Amino acid sequence: MVDGASSGPDGLDGLDGLASLAGKWLGLSAAAPGPRHTAVVVADRFDRMTWRDTYEQSAALRELAEELEVRHDHAADLLTDVFLAAYKAGPRLREPAEMDPSRLAGHQVVTALVESPGFTELRRETAGDPYAAAMAILAQAAALRGLLERTREAGEQAGRAGQARQDAEEAASAVAEALRQAAEEAGRDGTVPAPAADAVRQAVETAEAAEATARQAARDAARALGAAAGGVRAGARSAAAKAAEAVRQESALLRAWGVGPGELERMPFDQRARLAERLRTGRLARWAELIGRFRQMARGERARKVENTTGELVGVTLGDDLSRVIPSELAGLGVPELRAVFAVRYAAGELMLYDSQGEQATGQGAIIACVDTSHSMYEAGPVGITREAWAKGCALALLDQAREAGRDFVGILFSAPGRLQVFRFPAGRSAGTDRVLDFAETFLGGGTSYQTPLSAAGEMLEEEFGDTARRRGDIVMITDDDCGVTEEWMRGWNAAKRRLGFRVFGVVVGAPRVGEAGSVLEALCDNLRSVEDLTDVHAAADLFRVI
């Protein structure tokens, strides 16, 4: 007989006693929680749609997910959470109590990632950018494999604990069902037939055993998750730092090559991935930092440049140009007693003015960069920067210069007589990153000829003058070698310069003798400088003030 139950005349247990016995399990059955969450990061349908679109576009993501799913349950859910944590500007994580127990290991990994210092830095590059968030996952691929291995046992334990808890909840529900059945079979005096009473007692015993199993499984899972916590935190810090560095490097690489955020936003995922891969593996990938410094320097010089002035400040002189009056003279206007003195000095042309000298930016036609790509341009300086890298960095900065000024740009790569390749970048049209990279990465090899590229440049300026009547183009000759030109060619060259009014700037890279007094290059150029330190982008700074 069940303790506390009454027995009827037929020796059957009473309903009140059975209800008292089953009371605890009835409460557990009523309080059983609903379905738990499998996603750690709280996200709306638009976030999830972004993840699905990105996943479909990235073969690398799909391959990683398939690989991880072979060894680890729910790996795809983890990748989704890592993506959303990187993509959302302020990701909110669910509490562990809200999670399906089988996802507690994943919750531990995502929490450790989000709380690591490197992840905050990572989100500066990835927030709102699906491509960058996907790249962050791929950059962490090896670390994620390690984290999944570290939490594998804990995840299995948590999964077993979840199943045990589900079994206990189902056992509690079985108690409620057995009692309901007993109530239906009870007589008017509250007695319950023996089979129904036995069913209630059996359900209670099963529930007690299931509850004990669930509590033990929960303790085991908590110990396993706790044992893994230290390693997970360390692995997460390393993973986040590595991902932040990878994403930062790619962003810097894209900026160095002049790929702006607006262009990236419009670029399809696959195209952006191919571009990033090309930038990482191209011939000049090692010199992205140098190229970026060139472009930054050129922007700074353009900011200093003032059209239609005499140039760079060199001192103080006397005169009546009010646009150049020094501050101390202007201060006199604030003192009534000195205003008459200022007027007298102004009338006499004796005001103190900033003195300046320099060259005036007069170019209107195309900017043409003739870049030597003969074998000797492979030669590297003391820190490993090649002459070619310096020359291409300078040429790309000149491309920016032309586009800023609304001028056509032409890149002419040359080497031996008759060997050249021309890249045209008309003003008003997108340069096209692929086309810019083709220009930067092309290398012809062989010897050196001045006549071949300069003749081509002159013909282009002649053509431009015939089409648009624009004169005063600028040619920049970047080379490390000297060679002769014929007298006949020189006469034609000088005649073209007089007619078209173009200027020729020469840059000697790594070979000072080429630009010595009396050299052919000196005779060809209106303005010539020599660069020996290939780490110094400022050696060509004046070009960007006068072109």
Coordinates of C-alpha atoms in Angstrom, one line a residue:
M1 CA 0.0 0.0 0.0
V2 CA 1.2 3.5 -0.8
D3 CA 2.1 5.6 2.2
G4 CA -0.6 8.0 3.2
A5 CA -3.2 6.5 0.9
S6 CA -6.5 5.1 2.1
S7 CA -7.7 1.7 1.2
G8 CA -11.3 0.9 0.1
P9 CA -13.4 -2.1 1.0
D10 CA -11.8 -4.1 -1.8
G11 CA -8.3 -3.4 -0.5
L12 CA -7.6 -0.8 -3.2
D13 CA -5.4 2.3 -2.6
G14 CA -7.1 5.7 -2.1
L15 CA -6.8 8.5 -4.7
D16 CA -5.8 11.1 -2.1
G17 CA -2.8 9.1 -1.1
L18 CA -1.7 8.6 -4.6
A19 CA -2.1 12.3 -5.3
S20 CA 0.0 13.1 -2.3
L21 CA 2.7 10.7 -3.5
A22 CA 2.8 12.2 -7.0
G23 CA 2.5 15.8 -5.9
K24 CA 6.2 16.7 -6.4
W25 CA 6.2 15.3 -10.0
L26 CA 3.0 17.0 -10.9
G27 CA 4.7 20.3 -10.1
L28 CA 7.7 19.4 -12.1
S29 CA 5.5 18.4 -15.0
A30 CA 3.7 21.7 -15.0
A31 CA 6.9 23.7 -14.7
A32 CA 8.8 21.9 -17.5
P33 CA 10.4 24.5 -19.7
G34 CA 9.6 24.9 -23.3
P35 CA 12.0 24.4 -26.2
R36 CA 15.5 25.8 -25.5
H37 CA 17.5 28.0 -28.0
T38 CA 20.2 26.6 -30.3
A39 CA 21.6 30.0 -31.3
V40 CA 23.9 31.9 -28.9
V41 CA 23.7 35.3 -30.6
V42 CA 20.3 37.0 -30.6
A43 CA 19.6 37.8 -34.2
D44 CA 16.6 38.8 -36.3
R45 CA 15.6 37.3 -39.6
F46 CA 17.6 39.9 -41.6
D47 CA 20.8 38.9 -39.8
R48 CA 20.1 35.3 -40.5
M49 CA 19.4 36.0 -44.1
T50 CA 22.7 37.8 -44.4
W51 CA 24.5 34.8 -43.0
R52 CA 22.7 32.4 -45.4
D53 CA 23.6 34.6 -48.4
T54 CA 27.2 34.9 -47.3
Y55 CA 27.4 31.2 -46.7
E56 CA 26.0 30.4 -50.1
Q57 CA 28.5 32.8 -51.8
S58 CA 31.6 31.5 -50.0
A59 CA 32.8 28.1 -51.0
A60 CA 35.5 28.3 -48.3
L61 CA 32.8 28.7 -45.6
R62 CA 30.9 25.7 -46.9
E63 CA 34.0 23.6 -47.0
L64 CA 34.9 24.5 -43.5
A65 CA 31.4 23.7 -42.2
E66 CA 31.4 20.4 -43.9
E67 CA 34.8 19.5 -42.5
L68 CA 33.8 20.4 -38.9
E69 CA 30.5 18.7 -39.1
V70 CA 32.2 15.3 -39.7
R71 CA 33.7 15.3 -36.2
H72 CA 31.7 17.8 -34.2
D73 CA 27.9 18.0 -33.7
H74 CA 26.4 21.4 -34.2
A75 CA 29.5 22.9 -35.7
A76 CA 27.4 24.8 -38.3
D77 CA 25.5 26.5 -35.5
L78 CA 28.8 27.6 -34.0
L79 CA 30.0 29.1 -37.3
T80 CA 26.7 31.0 -37.6
D81 CA 27.2 32.4 -34.1
V82 CA 30.8 33.4 -34.7
F83 CA 29.7 35.2 -37.9
L84 CA 26.9 37.1 -36.2
A85 CA 29.1 38.0 -33.3
A86 CA 31.6 39.6 -35.8
Y87 CA 28.9 41.1 -38.1
K88 CA 26.6 42.7 -35.5
A89 CA 27.9 46.0 -34.1
G90 CA 26.7 45.1 -30.6
P91 CA 26.0 41.4 -30.4
R92 CA 23.8 40.2 -27.5
L93 CA 24.4 36.7 -26.2
R94 CA 21.7 34.5 -24.6
E95 CA 22.2 33.3 -21.0
P96 CA 23.3 29.7 -20.5
A97 CA 20.0 28.9 -18.9
E98 CA 18.2 29.8 -22.2
M99 CA 20.3 27.4 -24.2
D100 CA 19.6 23.9 -25.3
P101 CA 22.2 21.9 -23.2
S102 CA 23.7 20.4 -26.3
R103 CA 24.8 23.9 -27.3
L104 CA 26.4 24.9 -24.0
A105 CA 29.9 24.1 -25.2
G106 CA 29.3 26.4 -28.2
H107 CA 27.9 29.1 -25.9
Q108 CA 31.2 28.8 -23.9
V109 CA 33.3 29.2 -27.1
V110 CA 31.2 32.2 -28.4
T111 CA 31.2 33.9 -25.0
A112 CA 35.0 33.5 -24.7
L113 CA 35.5 35.0 -28.2
V114 CA 33.2 38.0 -27.7
E115 CA 34.8 38.8 -24.3
S116 CA 38.4 38.6 -25.6
P117 CA 40.1 42.0 -26.2
G118 CA 41.0 41.1 -29.8
F119 CA 37.3 40.6 -30.7
T120 CA 36.5 44.2 -29.9
E121 CA 39.2 45.2 -32.2
L122 CA 38.0 42.7 -34.8
R123 CA 34.5 44.2 -34.9
R124 CA 35.9 47.6 -35.9
E125 CA 36.7 46.0 -39.3
T126 CA 33.8 43.5 -39.5
A127 CA 30.7 45.1 -38.1
G128 CA 28.2 45.6 -40.9
D129 CA 30.5 43.9 -43.4
P130 CA 29.5 40.4 -44.3
Y131 CA 32.6 39.7 -46.3
A132 CA 34.9 40.8 -43.5
A133 CA 32.9 38.8 -40.9
A134 CA 33.2 35.7 -43.2
M135 CA 36.9 36.3 -43.5
A136 CA 37.2 36.5 -39.7
I137 CA 35.7 33.0 -39.5
L138 CA 38.2 31.6 -42.1
A139 CA 41.1 33.3 -40.3
Q140 CA 40.0 31.5 -37.1
A141 CA 39.5 28.2 -38.8
A142 CA 42.5 26.4 -37.2
A143 CA 41.7 27.9 -33.8
L144 CA 38.0 26.9 -34.1
R145 CA 39.1 23.4 -34.8
G146 CA 41.1 23.4 -31.6
L147 CA 38.3 25.0 -29.5
L148 CA 35.9 22.3 -30.8
E149 CA 38.3 19.6 -29.8
R150 CA 38.8 21.2 -26.3
T151 CA 35.1 21.3 -25.7
R152 CA 34.2 18.0 -27.4
E153 CA 33.9 16.0 -24.2
A154 CA 32.2 18.8 -22.4
G155 CA 29.8 19.1 -25.2
E156 CA 29.0 15.4 -25.2
Q157 CA 28.5 15.6 -21.4
A158 CA 26.2 18.6 -21.7
G159 CA 24.3 16.7 -24.5
R160 CA 23.8 13.7 -22.2
A161 CA 22.7 16.0 -19.4
G162 CA 20.2 17.6 -21.7
Q163 CA 18.9 14.2 -22.7
A164 CA 18.7 13.1 -19.0
R165 CA 16.8 16.3 -18.1
Q166 CA 14.4 15.6 -21.0
D167 CA 13.9 12.1 -19.8
A168 CA 13.2 13.3 -16.2
E169 CA 10.6 15.8 -17.6
E170 CA 9.0 13.0 -19.6
A171 CA 9.0 10.8 -16.5
A172 CA 7.3 13.6 -14.5
S173 CA 4.7 13.9 -17.2
A174 CA 4.2 10.1 -17.1
V175 CA 3.4 10.4 -13.3
A176 CA 0.8 13.1 -14.1
E177 CA -0.7 10.8 -16.8
A178 CA -0.7 7.8 -14.5
L179 CA -2.5 9.8 -11.8
R180 CA -5.0 11.1 -14.3
Q181 CA -5.7 7.5 -15.3
A182 CA -6.1 6.4 -11.7
A183 CA -8.6 9.3 -11.1
E184 CA -10.7 8.1 -14.0
E185 CA -10.8 4.6 -12.6
A186 CA -11.3 5.6 -8.9
G187 CA -14.6 4.6 -7.2
R188 CA -17.0 7.1 -5.6
D189 CA -15.3 6.4 -2.3
G190 CA -11.9 7.4 -3.7
T191 CA -10.6 3.9 -4.0
V192 CA -8.3 3.1 -6.9
P193 CA -8.0 -0.3 -8.6
A194 CA -4.7 -2.0 -7.8
P195 CA -3.3 -1.9 -11.4
A196 CA -3.9 1.8 -11.7
A197 CA -2.3 2.4 -8.2
D198 CA 0.7 0.3 -9.2
A199 CA 1.1 2.3 -12.4
V200 CA 1.3 5.5 -10.3
R201 CA 3.8 4.0 -7.9
Q202 CA 5.9 2.7 -10.8
A203 CA 5.8 6.1 -12.6
V204 CA 6.9 7.8 -9.4
E205 CA 9.8 5.4 -9.0
T206 CA 10.9 6.0 -12.6
A207 CA 10.7 9.7 -12.2
E208 CA 12.8 9.6 -9.0
A209 CA 15.5 7.6 -10.9
A210 CA 15.4 9.9 -13.9
E211 CA 15.7 12.9 -11.7
A212 CA 18.7 11.5 -9.9
T213 CA 20.3 10.6 -13.3
A214 CA 19.6 14.1 -14.6
R215 CA 21.2 15.8 -11.5
Q216 CA 24.3 13.6 -11.8
A217 CA 24.6 14.3 -15.5
A218 CA 24.2 18.0 -14.9
R219 CA 27.0 17.9 -12.3
D220 CA 29.2 15.9 -14.7
A221 CA 28.5 18.4 -17.5
A222 CA 29.3 21.4 -15.3
R223 CA 32.6 19.9 -14.2
A224 CA 33.5 19.2 -17.9
L225 CA 32.6 22.7 -19.0
G226 CA 34.5 24.1 -16.1
A227 CA 37.6 22.0 -16.9
A228 CA 37.5 23.3 -20.5
A229 CA 36.9 26.9 -19.6
G230 CA 40.6 27.9 -19.1
G231 CA 41.7 26.4 -22.4
V232 CA 38.7 27.9 -24.2
R233 CA 39.5 31.4 -23.0
A234 CA 43.1 31.1 -24.0
G235 CA 42.2 29.7 -27.4
A236 CA 39.6 32.3 -27.9
R237 CA 42.0 35.1 -27.2
S238 CA 44.5 33.7 -29.7
A239 CA 41.7 33.1 -32.3
A240 CA 40.3 36.6 -32.0
A241 CA 43.8 38.2 -32.1
K242 CA 44.7 36.2 -35.2
A243 CA 41.4 37.1 -36.9
A244 CA 41.7 40.8 -36.1
E245 CA 45.3 40.8 -37.5
A246 CA 44.2 39.0 -40.7
V247 CA 41.2 41.3 -41.3
R248 CA 43.3 44.4 -40.5
Q249 CA 46.0 43.4 -42.9
E250 CA 43.5 42.8 -45.7
S251 CA 41.8 46.1 -45.0
A252 CA 45.2 47.9 -45.1
L253 CA 46.1 46.0 -48.3
L254 CA 42.9 47.1 -50.0
R255 CA 43.4 50.7 -48.8
A256 CA 47.0 50.7 -50.0
W257 CA 45.9 49.7 -53.5
G258 CA 43.3 52.5 -53.4
V259 CA 40.2 50.3 -53.0
G260 CA 37.8 52.4 -51.0
P261 CA 34.9 51.3 -48.7
G262 CA 32.3 52.4 -51.2
E263 CA 33.8 50.3 -54.0
L264 CA 34.0 47.3 -51.7
E265 CA 30.3 47.6 -50.7
R266 CA 29.3 47.4 -54.3
M267 CA 31.6 44.5 -55.1
P268 CA 30.1 41.0 -55.3
F269 CA 31.4 38.6 -52.7
D270 CA 33.3 36.3 -55.1
Q271 CA 34.9 39.3 -56.9
R272 CA 36.1 40.7 -53.6
A273 CA 37.5 37.4 -52.5
R274 CA 39.4 37.0 -55.8
L275 CA 40.7 40.6 -55.5
A276 CA 41.9 40.0 -51.9
E277 CA 43.6 36.8 -53.0
R278 CA 45.3 38.6 -55.9
L279 CA 46.5 41.4 -53.7
R280 CA 47.9 38.9 -51.2
T281 CA 49.8 36.8 -53.7
G282 CA 50.6 39.3 -56.5
R283 CA 54.2 40.4 -57.4
L284 CA 54.0 43.6 -55.4
A285 CA 52.1 42.2 -52.4
R286 CA 55.2 42.6 -50.2
W287 CA 55.3 46.3 -51.0
A288 CA 51.7 47.2 -50.2
E289 CA 52.9 49.2 -47.2
L290 CA 55.3 51.2 -49.4
I291 CA 52.6 51.8 -52.0
G292 CA 50.2 52.9 -49.2
R293 CA 52.8 55.4 -47.9
F294 CA 53.4 56.8 -51.4
R295 CA 49.7 57.5 -51.8
Q296 CA 49.4 59.0 -48.3
M297 CA 52.4 61.2 -49.0
A298 CA 50.9 62.3 -52.3
R299 CA 47.6 63.2 -50.6
G300 CA 49.5 65.3 -48.1
E301 CA 51.4 67.1 -50.8
R302 CA 48.2 67.9 -52.7
A303 CA 46.8 69.4 -49.6
R304 CA 49.8 71.7 -49.4
K305 CA 49.6 72.6 -53.0
V306 CA 48.0 76.0 -53.9
E307 CA 47.2 76.6 -57.5
N308 CA 48.5 79.8 -59.2
T309 CA 50.9 80.9 -56.4
T310 CA 54.6 81.2 -56.4
G311 CA 55.1 78.1 -54.3
E312 CA 56.7 77.1 -51.0
L313 CA 57.3 79.6 -48.2
V314 CA 61.0 80.5 -47.7
G315 CA 61.0 83.6 -45.5
V316 CA 59.7 87.2 -45.1
T317 CA 59.9 90.1 -47.6
L318 CA 58.3 93.6 -48.0
G319 CA 55.4 94.4 -50.3
D320 CA 51.7 95.2 -50.5
D321 CA 50.1 91.8 -51.2
L322 CA 47.5 91.6 -48.5
S323 CA 47.0 87.8 -49.1
R324 CA 50.5 87.2 -47.8
V325 CA 50.7 89.7 -44.8
I326 CA 52.2 88.1 -41.7
P327 CA 50.0 87.8 -38.6
S328 CA 52.0 90.4 -36.6
E329 CA 51.3 93.1 -39.2
L330 CA 47.5 92.2 -39.2
A331 CA 47.5 92.5 -35.4
G332 CA 48.2 96.2 -35.8
L333 CA 44.8 96.7 -37.4
G334 CA 43.3 95.8 -34.0
V335 CA 44.9 98.9 -32.4
P336 CA 43.3 102.1 -33.5
E337 CA 46.5 104.1 -33.0
L338 CA 48.4 101.8 -35.4
R339 CA 45.9 101.7 -38.3
A340 CA 47.2 104.9 -39.8
V341 CA 50.7 103.4 -39.7
F342 CA 49.5 100.2 -41.4
A343 CA 47.9 102.3 -44.2
V344 CA 51.1 104.3 -44.8
R345 CA 53.2 101.1 -45.0
Y346 CA 50.7 99.5 -47.3
A347 CA 50.7 102.5 -49.6
A348 CA 54.5 102.4 -49.6
G349 CA 54.7 98.7 -50.3
E350 CA 56.5 98.1 -47.0
L351 CA 54.3 95.6 -45.2
M352 CA 56.0 92.4 -44.1
L353 CA 54.9 89.5 -46.2
Y354 CA 55.6 85.8 -46.4
D355 CA 58.1 85.2 -49.1
S356 CA 57.8 82.1 -51.3
Q357 CA 59.4 80.5 -54.3
G358 CA 58.9 77.4 -56.2
E359 CA 57.3 76.0 -59.3
Q360 CA 53.8 76.7 -60.4
A361 CA 51.4 73.8 -61.2
T362 CA 50.5 74.4 -64.8
G363 CA 49.7 71.0 -66.2
Q364 CA 46.4 70.6 -68.0
G365 CA 47.0 67.6 -70.3
A366 CA 47.5 64.0 -69.4
I367 CA 50.0 62.8 -66.8
I368 CA 52.1 60.1 -68.3
A369 CA 54.3 57.8 -66.2
C370 CA 57.0 56.0 -68.1
V371 CA 58.2 53.2 -65.8
D372 CA 61.4 51.3 -66.6
T373 CA 60.8 47.5 -66.3
S374 CA 64.2 46.3 -67.5
H375 CA 66.0 43.5 -65.7
S376 CA 68.1 45.9 -63.5
M377 CA 64.8 47.2 -61.9
Y378 CA 64.7 43.9 -60.0
E379 CA 67.6 45.1 -57.9
A380 CA 66.8 45.6 -54.2
G381 CA 68.0 48.2 -51.8
P382 CA 69.4 47.5 -48.3
V383 CA 66.0 46.7 -46.8
G384 CA 64.9 44.6 -49.7
I385 CA 62.7 47.1 -51.5
T386 CA 63.2 46.7 -55.2
R387 CA 63.7 49.6 -57.7
E388 CA 60.6 48.3 -59.4
A389 CA 58.5 48.5 -56.2
W390 CA 59.5 52.1 -55.6
A391 CA 58.8 53.1 -59.2
K392 CA 55.4 51.4 -59.3
G393 CA 54.5 53.0 -56.0
C394 CA 55.4 56.4 -57.4
A395 CA 53.4 55.7 -60.6
L396 CA 50.3 54.7 -58.7
A397 CA 50.5 57.8 -56.6
L398 CA 50.7 59.8 -59.9
L399 CA 47.5 57.9 -61.0
D400 CA 45.8 59.2 -57.9
Q401 CA 47.1 62.7 -58.7
A402 CA 45.7 62.6 -62.2
R403 CA 42.3 61.4 -61.0
E404 CA 42.1 64.1 -58.3
A405 CA 42.8 66.8 -60.9
G406 CA 40.5 65.4 -63.5
R407 CA 43.3 64.6 -65.9
D408 CA 43.9 61.5 -68.0
F409 CA 46.6 59.2 -66.8
V410 CA 48.7 56.9 -68.9
G411 CA 51.1 54.3 -67.6
I412 CA 53.8 53.2 -70.0
L413 CA 55.9 50.2 -69.0
F414 CA 59.0 50.0 -71.1
S415 CA 62.3 48.1 -71.5
A416 CA 64.3 47.4 -74.6
P417 CA 63.7 49.2 -78.0
G418 CA 60.3 48.5 -79.3
R419 CA 59.1 46.8 -76.0
L420 CA 56.4 48.6 -74.1
Q421 CA 52.9 48.2 -72.7
V422 CA 50.5 51.0 -72.4
F423 CA 47.7 51.3 -69.8
R424 CA 45.3 54.2 -70.3
F425 CA 43.1 55.5 -67.4
P426 CA 40.9 58.3 -68.9
A427 CA 39.6 60.9 -66.5
G428 CA 36.0 60.6 -65.5
R429 CA 36.0 56.8 -65.7
S430 CA 36.6 54.2 -63.0
A431 CA 40.1 53.1 -63.1
G432 CA 39.1 49.5 -62.3
T433 CA 41.1 47.8 -59.6
D434 CA 42.0 44.8 -61.8
R435 CA 43.3 47.2 -64.5
V436 CA 45.4 49.0 -61.9
L437 CA 46.8 45.7 -60.7
D438 CA 47.6 44.7 -64.3
F439 CA 49.6 47.9 -64.6
A440 CA 51.4 47.4 -61.3
E441 CA 52.3 43.7 -61.8
T442 CA 53.4 43.8 -65.4
F443 CA 57.2 43.4 -65.9
L444 CA 58.7 43.2 -69.3
G445 CA 62.4 42.5 -68.6
G446 CA 65.3 43.2 -71.0
G447 CA 67.3 46.3 -71.7
T448 CA 66.4 50.0 -71.7
S449 CA 65.4 52.5 -74.4
Y450 CA 64.4 56.1 -73.8
Q451 CA 63.2 56.7 -77.3
T452 CA 60.5 54.0 -77.2
P453 CA 58.4 55.2 -74.2
L454 CA 59.0 58.9 -74.8
S455 CA 58.0 58.7 -78.4
A456 CA 54.8 56.9 -77.4
A457 CA 54.2 59.6 -74.7
G458 CA 54.7 62.4 -77.2
E459 CA 52.3 60.8 -79.6
M460 CA 49.6 60.5 -76.9
L461 CA 50.0 64.2 -76.0
E462 CA 49.8 65.1 -79.7
E463 CA 46.6 63.1 -80.0
E464 CA 45.2 64.7 -76.9
F465 CA 46.0 68.2 -78.3
G466 CA 44.3 67.3 -81.6
D467 CA 41.2 66.0 -79.9
T468 CA 40.6 68.5 -77.1
A469 CA 43.2 71.3 -77.7
R470 CA 44.7 70.5 -74.2
R471 CA 48.3 71.4 -73.8
R472 CA 50.9 71.3 -71.0
G473 CA 50.8 67.6 -70.2
D474 CA 53.4 66.1 -67.8
I475 CA 55.7 63.2 -68.5
V476 CA 57.4 61.4 -65.6
M477 CA 60.3 59.2 -66.6
I478 CA 61.3 56.7 -63.8
T479 CA 64.4 54.6 -64.6
D480 CA 67.7 53.2 -63.3
D481 CA 69.6 53.0 -66.6
D482 CA 71.0 55.4 -69.2
C483 CA 71.0 55.0 -72.9
G484 CA 71.6 57.2 -76.0
V485 CA 69.1 58.9 -78.3
T486 CA 69.7 60.0 -81.9
E487 CA 70.2 63.6 -82.9
E488 CA 67.3 63.4 -85.3
W489 CA 65.0 62.0 -82.6
M490 CA 66.2 64.8 -80.2
R491 CA 65.3 67.5 -82.7
G492 CA 61.8 66.1 -83.2
W493 CA 61.4 65.7 -79.4
N494 CA 62.3 69.3 -78.7
A495 CA 60.0 70.5 -81.4
A496 CA 57.1 68.6 -79.9
K497 CA 57.9 70.0 -76.5
R498 CA 57.7 73.6 -77.8
R499 CA 54.5 72.9 -79.7
L500 CA 52.6 71.1 -77.0
G501 CA 54.2 72.8 -73.9
F502 CA 54.6 69.6 -71.9
R503 CA 57.1 69.1 -69.1
V504 CA 59.4 66.1 -68.5
F505 CA 60.3 65.1 -65.0
G506 CA 63.0 62.5 -64.4
V507 CA 63.4 60.2 -61.4
V508 CA 66.6 58.1 -61.2
V509 CA 66.0 55.1 -58.9
G510 CA 69.0 53.6 -57.2
A511 CA 71.6 54.7 -59.7
P512 CA 72.8 58.3 -59.2
R513 CA 75.2 58.2 -62.1
V514 CA 72.3 58.0 -64.5
G515 CA 71.3 61.6 -63.6
E516 CA 74.7 63.2 -63.4
A517 CA 75.4 66.5 -65.1
G518 CA 75.8 66.0 -68.9
S519 CA 73.8 62.8 -69.0
V520 CA 71.2 62.1 -71.6
L521 CA 68.5 62.0 -69.0
E522 CA 69.4 65.4 -67.8
A523 CA 69.2 66.8 -71.3
L524 CA 65.7 65.2 -71.7
C525 CA 64.2 66.4 -68.4
D526 CA 63.1 69.8 -67.2
N527 CA 63.3 68.6 -63.7
L528 CA 65.5 65.7 -62.5
R529 CA 66.0 64.1 -59.1
S530 CA 67.8 61.0 -57.9
V531 CA 66.5 58.5 -55.3
E532 CA 69.1 56.4 -53.4
D533 CA 67.1 55.4 -50.3
L534 CA 64.3 53.3 -51.6
T535 CA 62.5 53.5 -48.2
D536 CA 62.0 57.2 -48.7
V537 CA 58.8 58.1 -50.4
H538 CA 59.3 61.8 -49.7
A539 CA 62.2 62.0 -52.2
A540 CA 59.6 62.5 -54.8
A541 CA 57.3 64.8 -52.8
D542 CA 57.9 67.9 -54.9
L543 CA 56.4 66.1 -57.9
F544 CA 53.0 66.1 -56.3
R545 CA 53.2 69.8 -55.6
V546 CA 54.1 70.8 -59.2
I547 CA 52.3 68.3 -61.4

